[in-house]
């Protein structure tokens, strides 16, 4: 029976998920945050404005930080736990393996973020008009950040720290500037899709054009495609003993 390379790559990724430290952190963190939100809502400690702020925080910085944690699942976990030997010796091209595992990881992050946003929407009682655009932002943002941060984890054993540094020192800071240069930061485009184009307050008045949904969508899609291509190339060229 002929084996489908993509199917093999998917099962090789799904199999060891239960042992992933990063997944356990995100699951427990999501449960903890939602528990606090439910408790705050039940005891009337959280109002509608706070819920709106929390919903925005799930998208930014929630997705970039979640990607920094989860991106190691794509390839670094398999290298560390020595679970890549079978798929590497099987009929799956390395580039296919890298792309499937990266997109699988981004799907996990997007799922948790969507659950959190759905819960907050339900509690706020303000309707679901903004949800489709937010969902697009969550899916595309998860794919983009996991793809970029997956490269960092692939080439650096301290990927989590490096990813947080990249986000905090460059992405977040540049994305909040009230100047056109902010358009090079993925976080800016994630905010556009999330409906929160915030900038740093400065003592001058600037008439900055707002980002567009189409432009931000294309930016995140292109970013993901380029990052996946780089990931596949780097993973394909790594020596086998280093991978397994």
PDB file of C-alpha atoms in Angstrom:
ATOM      1  CA  UNK A   1       0.000   0.000   0.000  1.00  0.00           C
ATOM      2  CA  UNK A   2       1.397   3.373  -1.037  1.00  0.00           C
ATOM      3  CA  UNK A   3       1.970   5.726   1.876  1.00  0.00           C
ATOM      4  CA  UNK A   4       0.883   9.352   1.650  1.00  0.00           C
ATOM      5  CA  UNK A   5       3.860  11.507   2.761  1.00  0.00           C
ATOM      6  CA  UNK A   6       1.629  14.231   4.192  1.00  0.00           C
ATOM      7  CA  UNK A   7      -0.443  11.714   6.172  1.00  0.00           C
ATOM      8  CA  UNK A   8       2.731  10.131   7.529  1.00  0.00           C
ATOM      9  CA  UNK A   9       4.056  13.566   8.505  1.00  0.00           C
ATOM     10  CA  UNK A  10       0.793  14.397  10.288  1.00  0.00           C
ATOM     11  CA  UNK A  11       0.773  11.174  12.329  1.00  0.00           C
ATOM     12  CA  UNK A  12       4.447  11.523  13.211  1.00  0.00           C
ATOM     13  CA  UNK A  13       3.590  14.961  14.621  1.00  0.00           C
ATOM     14  CA  UNK A  14       0.379  13.992  16.423  1.00  0.00           C
ATOM     15  CA  UNK A  15       1.811  10.865  18.071  1.00  0.00           C
ATOM     16  CA  UNK A  16       4.236  12.517  20.546  1.00  0.00           C
ATOM     17  CA  UNK A  17       1.992  15.529  21.303  1.00  0.00           C
ATOM     18  CA  UNK A  18       0.946  14.257  24.718  1.00  0.00           C
ATOM     19  CA  UNK A  19       4.561  14.399  25.887  1.00  0.00           C
ATOM     20  CA  UNK A  20       5.135  17.969  24.735  1.00  0.00           C
ATOM     21  CA  UNK A  21       6.112  20.310  27.553  1.00  0.00           C
ATOM     22  CA  UNK A  22       5.124  23.372  25.521  1.00  0.00           C
ATOM     23  CA  UNK A  23       1.629  22.016  24.874  1.00  0.00           C
ATOM     24  CA  UNK A  24       1.117  21.300  28.569  1.00  0.00           C
ATOM     25  CA  UNK A  25       2.149  24.864  29.438  1.00  0.00           C
ATOM     26  CA  UNK A  26      -0.290  26.362  26.931  1.00  0.00           C
ATOM     27  CA  UNK A  27      -3.159  24.063  27.970  1.00  0.00           C
ATOM     28  CA  UNK A  28      -2.712  24.831  31.663  1.00  0.00           C
ATOM     29  CA  UNK A  29      -2.188  28.523  30.961  1.00  0.00           C
ATOM     30  CA  UNK A  30      -5.362  28.728  28.862  1.00  0.00           C
ATOM     31  CA  UNK A  31      -7.393  26.903  31.506  1.00  0.00           C
ATOM     32  CA  UNK A  32      -5.988  29.176  34.216  1.00  0.00           C
ATOM     33  CA  UNK A  33      -6.700  32.396  32.329  1.00  0.00           C
ATOM     34  CA  UNK A  34     -10.231  31.357  31.380  1.00  0.00           C
ATOM     35  CA  UNK A  35     -10.854  30.273  34.961  1.00  0.00           C
ATOM     36  CA  UNK A  36      -9.835  33.706  36.224  1.00  0.00           C
ATOM     37  CA  UNK A  37     -12.038  35.388  33.620  1.00  0.00           C
ATOM     38  CA  UNK A  38     -15.042  33.264  34.603  1.00  0.00           C
ATOM     39  CA  UNK A  39     -14.425  33.982  38.293  1.00  0.00           C
ATOM     40  CA  UNK A  40     -14.039  37.709  37.690  1.00  0.00           C
ATOM     41  CA  UNK A  41     -17.205  37.782  35.606  1.00  0.00           C
ATOM     42  CA  UNK A  42     -19.180  35.757  38.162  1.00  0.00           C
ATOM     43  CA  UNK A  43     -18.173  38.077  41.012  1.00  0.00           C
ATOM     44  CA  UNK A  44     -18.710  41.179  38.827  1.00  0.00           C
ATOM     45  CA  UNK A  45     -15.044  42.161  39.011  1.00  0.00           C
ATOM     46  CA  UNK A  46     -14.808  42.371  35.217  1.00  0.00           C
ATOM     47  CA  UNK A  47     -16.876  44.775  33.109  1.00  0.00           C
ATOM     48  CA  UNK A  48     -17.414  45.029  29.366  1.00  0.00           C
ATOM     49  CA  UNK A  49     -14.418  47.312  28.811  1.00  0.00           C
ATOM     50  CA  UNK A  50     -12.132  44.874  30.604  1.00  0.00           C
ATOM     51  CA  UNK A  51     -13.478  41.999  28.515  1.00  0.00           C
ATOM     52  CA  UNK A  52     -12.737  43.971  25.334  1.00  0.00           C
ATOM     53  CA  UNK A  53      -9.180  44.575  26.523  1.00  0.00           C
ATOM     54  CA  UNK A  54      -8.768  40.895  27.367  1.00  0.00           C
ATOM     55  CA  UNK A  55     -10.038  39.868  23.942  1.00  0.00           C
ATOM     56  CA  UNK A  56      -7.489  42.135  22.299  1.00  0.00           C
ATOM     57  CA  UNK A  57      -4.743  40.770  24.557  1.00  0.00           C
ATOM     58  CA  UNK A  58      -5.488  37.216  23.429  1.00  0.00           C
ATOM     59  CA  UNK A  59      -4.523  38.317  19.911  1.00  0.00           C
ATOM     60  CA  UNK A  60      -1.643  40.655  20.807  1.00  0.00           C
ATOM     61  CA  UNK A  61       0.517  39.792  22.704  1.00  0.00           C
ATOM     62  CA  UNK A  62      -1.184  36.406  23.258  1.00  0.00           C
ATOM     63  CA  UNK A  63      -0.447  34.902  19.854  1.00  0.00           C
ATOM     64  CA  UNK A  64       3.220  36.030  19.631  1.00  0.00           C
ATOM     65  CA  UNK A  65       3.937  34.809  23.183  1.00  0.00           C
ATOM     66  CA  UNK A  66       2.021  31.580  22.584  1.00  0.00           C
ATOM     67  CA  UNK A  67       3.993  31.043  19.373  1.00  0.00           C
ATOM     68  CA  UNK A  68       7.269  31.587  21.243  1.00  0.00           C
ATOM     69  CA  UNK A  69       6.257  28.755  23.600  1.00  0.00           C
ATOM     70  CA  UNK A  70       4.678  26.357  21.115  1.00  0.00           C
ATOM     71  CA  UNK A  71       7.009  26.794  18.127  1.00  0.00           C
ATOM     72  CA  UNK A  72       9.479  24.331  19.634  1.00  0.00           C
ATOM     73  CA  UNK A  73       6.879  21.597  19.088  1.00  0.00           C
ATOM     74  CA  UNK A  74       7.286  21.801  15.332  1.00  0.00           C
ATOM     75  CA  UNK A  75      10.862  20.523  15.064  1.00  0.00           C
ATOM     76  CA  UNK A  76      12.937  21.270  18.166  1.00  0.00           C
ATOM     77  CA  UNK A  77      10.919  18.861  20.343  1.00  0.00           C
ATOM     78  CA  UNK A  78      11.464  16.064  17.853  1.00  0.00           C
ATOM     79  CA  UNK A  79      15.199  16.745  17.838  1.00  0.00           C
ATOM     80  CA  UNK A  80      15.409  16.955  21.639  1.00  0.00           C
ATOM     81  CA  UNK A  81      13.236  13.906  22.357  1.00  0.00           C
ATOM     82  CA  UNK A  82      14.674  11.877  19.454  1.00  0.00           C
ATOM     83  CA  UNK A  83      11.260  11.193  17.917  1.00  0.00           C
ATOM     84  CA  UNK A  84      12.162  12.204  14.354  1.00  0.00           C
ATOM     85  CA  UNK A  85      14.137   9.082  13.411  1.00  0.00           C
ATOM     86  CA  UNK A  86      11.235   7.092  11.953  1.00  0.00           C
ATOM     87  CA  UNK A  87       9.727   9.895   9.836  1.00  0.00           C
ATOM     88  CA  UNK A  88      13.197  10.956   8.654  1.00  0.00           C
ATOM     89  CA  UNK A  89      13.964   7.429   7.484  1.00  0.00           C
ATOM     90  CA  UNK A  90      10.492   7.009   5.975  1.00  0.00           C
ATOM     91  CA  UNK A  91       9.091   8.145   2.628  1.00  0.00           C
ATOM     92  CA  UNK A  92       8.528  11.754   3.727  1.00  0.00           C
ATOM     93  CA  UNK A  93      10.710  14.524   2.268  1.00  0.00           C
ATOM     94  CA  UNK A  94      12.252  16.637   5.008  1.00  0.00           C
ATOM     95  CA  UNK A  95      10.702  19.818   3.631  1.00  0.00           C
ATOM     96  CA  UNK A  96       7.227  18.240   3.755  1.00  0.00           C
ATOM     97  CA  UNK A  97       7.854  17.081   7.303  1.00  0.00           C
ATOM     98  CA  UNK A  98       8.925  20.577   8.363  1.00  0.00           C
ATOM     99  CA  UNK A  99       5.965  22.343   6.721  1.00  0.00           C
ATOM    100  CA  UNK A 100       3.339  19.904   8.030  1.00  0.00           C
ATOM    101  CA  UNK A 101       4.670  20.002  11.582  1.00  0.00           C
ATOM    102  CA  UNK A 102       4.894  23.800  11.555  1.00  0.00           C
ATOM    103  CA  UNK A 103       1.354  24.242  10.251  1.00  0.00           C
ATOM    104  CA  UNK A 104       0.113  21.630  12.730  1.00  0.00           C
ATOM    105  CA  UNK A 105       1.648  23.629  15.568  1.00  0.00           C
ATOM    106  CA  UNK A 106       0.090  26.854  14.304  1.00  0.00           C
ATOM    107  CA  UNK A 107      -3.299  25.120  14.145  1.00  0.00           C
ATOM    108  CA  UNK A 108      -2.984  24.188  17.827  1.00  0.00           C
ATOM    109  CA  UNK A 109      -2.156  27.773  18.794  1.00  0.00           C
ATOM    110  CA  UNK A 110      -5.018  29.141  16.684  1.00  0.00           C
ATOM    111  CA  UNK A 111      -7.446  26.675  18.282  1.00  0.00           C
ATOM    112  CA  UNK A 112      -6.617  27.762  21.830  1.00  0.00           C
ATOM    113  CA  UNK A 113      -6.755  31.457  20.884  1.00  0.00           C
ATOM    114  CA  UNK A 114     -10.104  31.011  19.132  1.00  0.00           C
ATOM    115  CA  UNK A 115     -11.553  29.220  22.157  1.00  0.00           C
ATOM    116  CA  UNK A 116     -10.468  32.068  24.425  1.00  0.00           C
ATOM    117  CA  UNK A 117     -11.890  34.729  22.090  1.00  0.00           C
ATOM    118  CA  UNK A 118     -15.177  32.832  21.720  1.00  0.00           C
ATOM    119  CA  UNK A 119     -15.552  32.601  25.503  1.00  0.00           C
ATOM    120  CA  UNK A 120     -14.863  36.310  25.952  1.00  0.00           C
ATOM    121  CA  UNK A 121     -17.306  37.202  23.162  1.00  0.00           C
ATOM    122  CA  UNK A 122     -19.980  35.098  24.833  1.00  0.00           C
ATOM    123  CA  UNK A 123     -19.430  36.775  28.196  1.00  0.00           C
ATOM    124  CA  UNK A 124     -19.365  40.299  26.786  1.00  0.00           C
ATOM    125  CA  UNK A 125     -22.774  39.970  25.143  1.00  0.00           C
ATOM    126  CA  UNK A 126     -21.853  42.522  22.462  1.00  0.00           C
ATOM    127  CA  UNK A 127     -22.512  40.273  19.496  1.00  0.00           C
ATOM    128  CA  UNK A 128     -20.338  38.439  17.027  1.00  0.00           C
ATOM    129  CA  UNK A 129     -19.867  41.010  14.261  1.00  0.00           C
ATOM    130  CA  UNK A 130     -16.105  41.341  14.806  1.00  0.00           C
ATOM    131  CA  UNK A 131     -15.480  37.611  15.225  1.00  0.00           C
ATOM    132  CA  UNK A 132     -14.891  36.632  11.556  1.00  0.00           C
ATOM    133  CA  UNK A 133     -12.136  39.229  11.086  1.00  0.00           C
ATOM    134  CA  UNK A 134     -10.611  38.350  14.452  1.00  0.00           C
ATOM    135  CA  UNK A 135     -10.675  34.666  13.499  1.00  0.00           C
ATOM    136  CA  UNK A 136      -8.816  35.429  10.264  1.00  0.00           C
ATOM    137  CA  UNK A 137      -6.231  37.371  12.253  1.00  0.00           C
ATOM    138  CA  UNK A 138      -5.830  34.549  14.758  1.00  0.00           C
ATOM    139  CA  UNK A 139      -5.360  31.879  12.071  1.00  0.00           C
ATOM    140  CA  UNK A 140      -2.975  33.928   9.919  1.00  0.00           C
ATOM    141  CA  UNK A 141      -1.123  35.369  12.907  1.00  0.00           C
ATOM    142  CA  UNK A 142      -0.623  31.934  14.426  1.00  0.00           C
ATOM    143  CA  UNK A 143       0.751  30.570  11.150  1.00  0.00           C
ATOM    144  CA  UNK A 144       3.056  33.551  10.657  1.00  0.00           C
ATOM    145  CA  UNK A 145       4.479  33.667  14.173  1.00  0.00           C
ATOM    146  CA  UNK A 146       4.886  29.897  14.558  1.00  0.00           C
ATOM    147  CA  UNK A 147       6.645  29.770  11.171  1.00  0.00           C
ATOM    148  CA  UNK A 148       9.054  32.580  12.080  1.00  0.00           C
ATOM    149  CA  UNK A 149       9.670  31.448  15.656  1.00  0.00           C
ATOM    150  CA  UNK A 150       9.992  27.847  14.465  1.00  0.00           C
ATOM    151  CA  UNK A 151      13.087  28.929  12.535  1.00  0.00           C
ATOM    152  CA  UNK A 152      14.506  30.455  15.714  1.00  0.00           C
ATOM    153  CA  UNK A 153      13.885  27.248  17.674  1.00  0.00           C
ATOM    154  CA  UNK A 154      15.381  25.197  14.838  1.00  0.00           C
ATOM    155  CA  UNK A 155      18.701  27.056  14.898  1.00  0.00           C
ATOM    156  CA  UNK A 156      18.908  27.944  18.602  1.00  0.00           C
ATOM    157  CA  UNK A 157      18.460  25.744  21.669  1.00  0.00           C
ATOM    158  CA  UNK A 158      17.319  28.771  23.675  1.00  0.00           C
ATOM    159  CA  UNK A 159      14.655  29.617  21.135  1.00  0.00           C
ATOM    160  CA  UNK A 160      12.023  30.707  23.642  1.00  0.00           C
ATOM    161  CA  UNK A 161      14.213  33.433  25.129  1.00  0.00           C
ATOM    162  CA  UNK A 162      15.347  34.602  21.687  1.00  0.00           C
ATOM    163  CA  UNK A 163      11.761  34.674  20.385  1.00  0.00           C
ATOM    164  CA  UNK A 164      10.607  36.784  23.326  1.00  0.00           C
ATOM    165  CA  UNK A 165      13.539  39.136  22.777  1.00  0.00           C
ATOM    166  CA  UNK A 166      12.684  39.499  19.077  1.00  0.00           C
ATOM    167  CA  UNK A 167       9.068  40.219  19.900  1.00  0.00           C
ATOM    168  CA  UNK A 168       9.710  42.599  22.781  1.00  0.00           C
ATOM    169  CA  UNK A 169      12.678  44.522  21.419  1.00  0.00           C
ATOM    170  CA  UNK A 170      11.729  44.694  17.751  1.00  0.00           C
ATOM    171  CA  UNK A 171       8.278  43.497  16.748  1.00  0.00           C
ATOM    172  CA  UNK A 172       6.195  45.030  19.533  1.00  0.00           C
ATOM    173  CA  UNK A 173       8.235  48.238  19.743  1.00  0.00           C
ATOM    174  CA  UNK A 174       8.300  48.941  16.014  1.00  0.00           C
ATOM    175  CA  UNK A 175       4.675  47.890  15.569  1.00  0.00           C
ATOM    176  CA  UNK A 176       3.556  50.503  18.116  1.00  0.00           C
ATOM    177  CA  UNK A 177       5.396  53.426  16.513  1.00  0.00           C
ATOM    178  CA  UNK A 178       3.097  56.079  15.013  1.00  0.00           C
ATOM    179  CA  UNK A 179       5.150  56.092  11.807  1.00  0.00           C
ATOM    180  CA  UNK A 180       5.016  54.202   8.504  1.00  0.00           C
ATOM    181  CA  UNK A 181       7.911  51.970   9.589  1.00  0.00           C
ATOM    182  CA  UNK A 182       5.462  50.079  11.804  1.00  0.00           C
ATOM    183  CA  UNK A 183       4.197  48.265   8.708  1.00  0.00           C
ATOM    184  CA  UNK A 184       7.303  46.034   8.733  1.00  0.00           C
ATOM    185  CA  UNK A 185       6.251  44.588  12.120  1.00  0.00           C
ATOM    186  CA  UNK A 186       3.961  41.522  12.056  1.00  0.00           C
ATOM    187  CA  UNK A 187       2.320  42.663  15.301  1.00  0.00           C
ATOM    188  CA  UNK A 188       0.989  45.777  13.554  1.00  0.00           C
ATOM    189  CA  UNK A 189      -0.803  43.664  10.957  1.00  0.00           C
ATOM    190  CA  UNK A 190      -2.127  41.349  13.652  1.00  0.00           C
ATOM    191  CA  UNK A 191      -3.561  44.395  15.436  1.00  0.00           C
ATOM    192  CA  UNK A 192      -5.192  45.571  12.220  1.00  0.00           C
ATOM    193  CA  UNK A 193      -7.008  42.261  11.841  1.00  0.00           C
ATOM    194  CA  UNK A 194      -7.774  42.215  15.564  1.00  0.00           C
ATOM    195  CA  UNK A 195      -9.330  45.678  15.380  1.00  0.00           C
ATOM    196  CA  UNK A 196      -6.843  47.402  17.718  1.00  0.00           C
ATOM    197  CA  UNK A 197      -4.368  49.644  15.885  1.00  0.00           C
ATOM    198  CA  UNK A 198      -2.731  51.069  19.000  1.00  0.00           C
ATOM    199  CA  UNK A 199       0.411  53.225  18.923  1.00  0.00           C
ATOM    200  CA  UNK A 200       2.706  54.817  21.470  1.00  0.00           C
ATOM    201  CA  UNK A 201       1.534  58.230  22.632  1.00  0.00           C
ATOM    202  CA  UNK A 202       3.831  61.030  21.458  1.00  0.00           C
ATOM    203  CA  UNK A 203       3.541  64.821  22.043  1.00  0.00           C
ATOM    204  CA  UNK A 204       2.859  65.623  18.382  1.00  0.00           C
ATOM    205  CA  UNK A 205      -0.201  65.116  16.224  1.00  0.00           C
ATOM    206  CA  UNK A 206       0.254  62.869  13.205  1.00  0.00           C
ATOM    207  CA  UNK A 207      -2.325  61.918  10.607  1.00  0.00           C
ATOM    208  CA  UNK A 208      -1.215  58.363   9.979  1.00  0.00           C
ATOM    209  CA  UNK A 209      -3.111  56.238   7.445  1.00  0.00           C
ATOM    210  CA  UNK A 210      -4.703  53.172   9.022  1.00  0.00           C
ATOM    211  CA  UNK A 211      -3.770  49.694   7.874  1.00  0.00           C
ATOM    212  CA  UNK A 212      -6.194  47.736   5.717  1.00  0.00           C
ATOM    213  CA  UNK A 213      -7.543  44.236   6.273  1.00  0.00           C
ATOM    214  CA  UNK A 214      -6.466  43.155   2.785  1.00  0.00           C
ATOM    215  CA  UNK A 215      -2.968  44.562   3.140  1.00  0.00           C
ATOM    216  CA  UNK A 216      -2.421  42.968   6.547  1.00  0.00           C
ATOM    217  CA  UNK A 217      -3.830  39.646   5.346  1.00  0.00           C
ATOM    218  CA  UNK A 218      -1.440  39.582   2.389  1.00  0.00           C
ATOM    219  CA  UNK A 219       1.495  40.560   4.616  1.00  0.00           C
ATOM    220  CA  UNK A 220       0.905  37.673   7.047  1.00  0.00           C
ATOM    221  CA  UNK A 221       0.313  35.177   4.226  1.00  0.00           C
ATOM    222  CA  UNK A 222       3.544  36.156   2.449  1.00  0.00           C
ATOM    223  CA  UNK A 223       5.435  36.100   5.734  1.00  0.00           C
ATOM    224  CA  UNK A 224       4.191  32.583   6.442  1.00  0.00           C
ATOM    225  CA  UNK A 225       5.047  31.261   2.986  1.00  0.00           C
ATOM    226  CA  UNK A 226       8.570  32.714   3.082  1.00  0.00           C
ATOM    227  CA  UNK A 227       9.188  31.434   6.621  1.00  0.00           C
ATOM    228  CA  UNK A 228       7.956  27.937   5.703  1.00  0.00           C
ATOM    229  CA  UNK A 229      10.262  27.880   2.680  1.00  0.00           C
ATOM    230  CA  UNK A 230      13.228  28.882   4.850  1.00  0.00           C
ATOM    231  CA  UNK A 231      12.278  26.289   7.476  1.00  0.00           C
ATOM    232  CA  UNK A 232      12.078  23.526   4.870  1.00  0.00           C
ATOM    233  CA  UNK A 233      15.439  24.523   3.393  1.00  0.00           C
ATOM    234  CA  UNK A 234      17.238  24.701   6.751  1.00  0.00           C
ATOM    235  CA  UNK A 235      15.717  21.457   7.989  1.00  0.00           C
ATOM    236  CA  UNK A 236      16.636  19.658   4.765  1.00  0.00           C
ATOM    237  CA  UNK A 237      20.276  20.692   5.088  1.00  0.00           C
ATOM    238  CA  UNK A 238      20.795  19.727   8.736  1.00  0.00           C
ATOM    239  CA  UNK A 239      23.028  16.659   9.295  1.00  0.00           C
ATOM    240  CA  UNK A 240      21.007  13.538  10.202  1.00  0.00           C
ATOM    241  CA  UNK A 241      22.853  12.881  13.522  1.00  0.00           C
ATOM    242  CA  UNK A 242      21.900  16.378  14.702  1.00  0.00           C
ATOM    243  CA  UNK A 243      18.235  15.707  14.010  1.00  0.00           C
ATOM    244  CA  UNK A 244      17.835  12.311  15.616  1.00  0.00           C
TER     245      UNK A 244
END
